[in-house]
Coordinates of C-alpha atoms in Angstrom, one line a residue:
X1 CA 184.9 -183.1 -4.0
X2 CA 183.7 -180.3 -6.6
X3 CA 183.3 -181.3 -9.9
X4 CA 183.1 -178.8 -12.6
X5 CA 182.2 -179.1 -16.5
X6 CA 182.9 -177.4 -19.2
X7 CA 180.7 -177.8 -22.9
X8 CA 183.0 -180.1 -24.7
X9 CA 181.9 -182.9 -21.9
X10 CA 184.8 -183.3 -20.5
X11 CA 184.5 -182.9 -16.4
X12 CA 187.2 -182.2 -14.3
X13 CA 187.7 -183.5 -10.6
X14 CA 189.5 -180.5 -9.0
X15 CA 191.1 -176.7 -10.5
X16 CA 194.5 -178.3 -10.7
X17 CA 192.8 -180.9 -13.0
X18 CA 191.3 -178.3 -15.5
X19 CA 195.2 -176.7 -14.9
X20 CA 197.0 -179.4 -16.1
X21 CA 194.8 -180.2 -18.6
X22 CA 195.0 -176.4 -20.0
X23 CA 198.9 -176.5 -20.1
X24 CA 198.7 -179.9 -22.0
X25 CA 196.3 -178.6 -24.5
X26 CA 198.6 -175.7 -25.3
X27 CA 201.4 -177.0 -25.2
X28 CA 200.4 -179.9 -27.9
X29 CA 199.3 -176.7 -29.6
X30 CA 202.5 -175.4 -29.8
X31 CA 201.2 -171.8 -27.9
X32 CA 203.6 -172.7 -24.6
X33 CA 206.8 -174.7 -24.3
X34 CA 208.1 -176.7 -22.1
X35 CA 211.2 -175.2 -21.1
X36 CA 213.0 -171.6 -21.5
X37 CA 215.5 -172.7 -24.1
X38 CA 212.9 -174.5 -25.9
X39 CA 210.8 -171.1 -26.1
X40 CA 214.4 -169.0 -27.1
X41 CA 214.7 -171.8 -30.0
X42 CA 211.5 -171.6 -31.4
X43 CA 212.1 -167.6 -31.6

């Protein structure tokens, strides 16, 4: 098991951790959505 860090603290167990936790952050952010029609809608 890799860990890795990054300089906010937060560690990570695996890449599809750090992933999934990059997808959440932007899409709380508002940058993704989570479907197609959603990102047509907000267009």
């Amino acid at each position: 098991m890799t860990n890795l860090f990054v300089r906010s603290g937060i560690s990570f167990v695996d890449r599809s951790e750090v992933l999934t936790h990059i997808g959440n952050e932007m899409l709380a952010k508002g940058v993704v959505h989570d479907t197609w029609p959603q990102a047509l809608i907000a267009r």
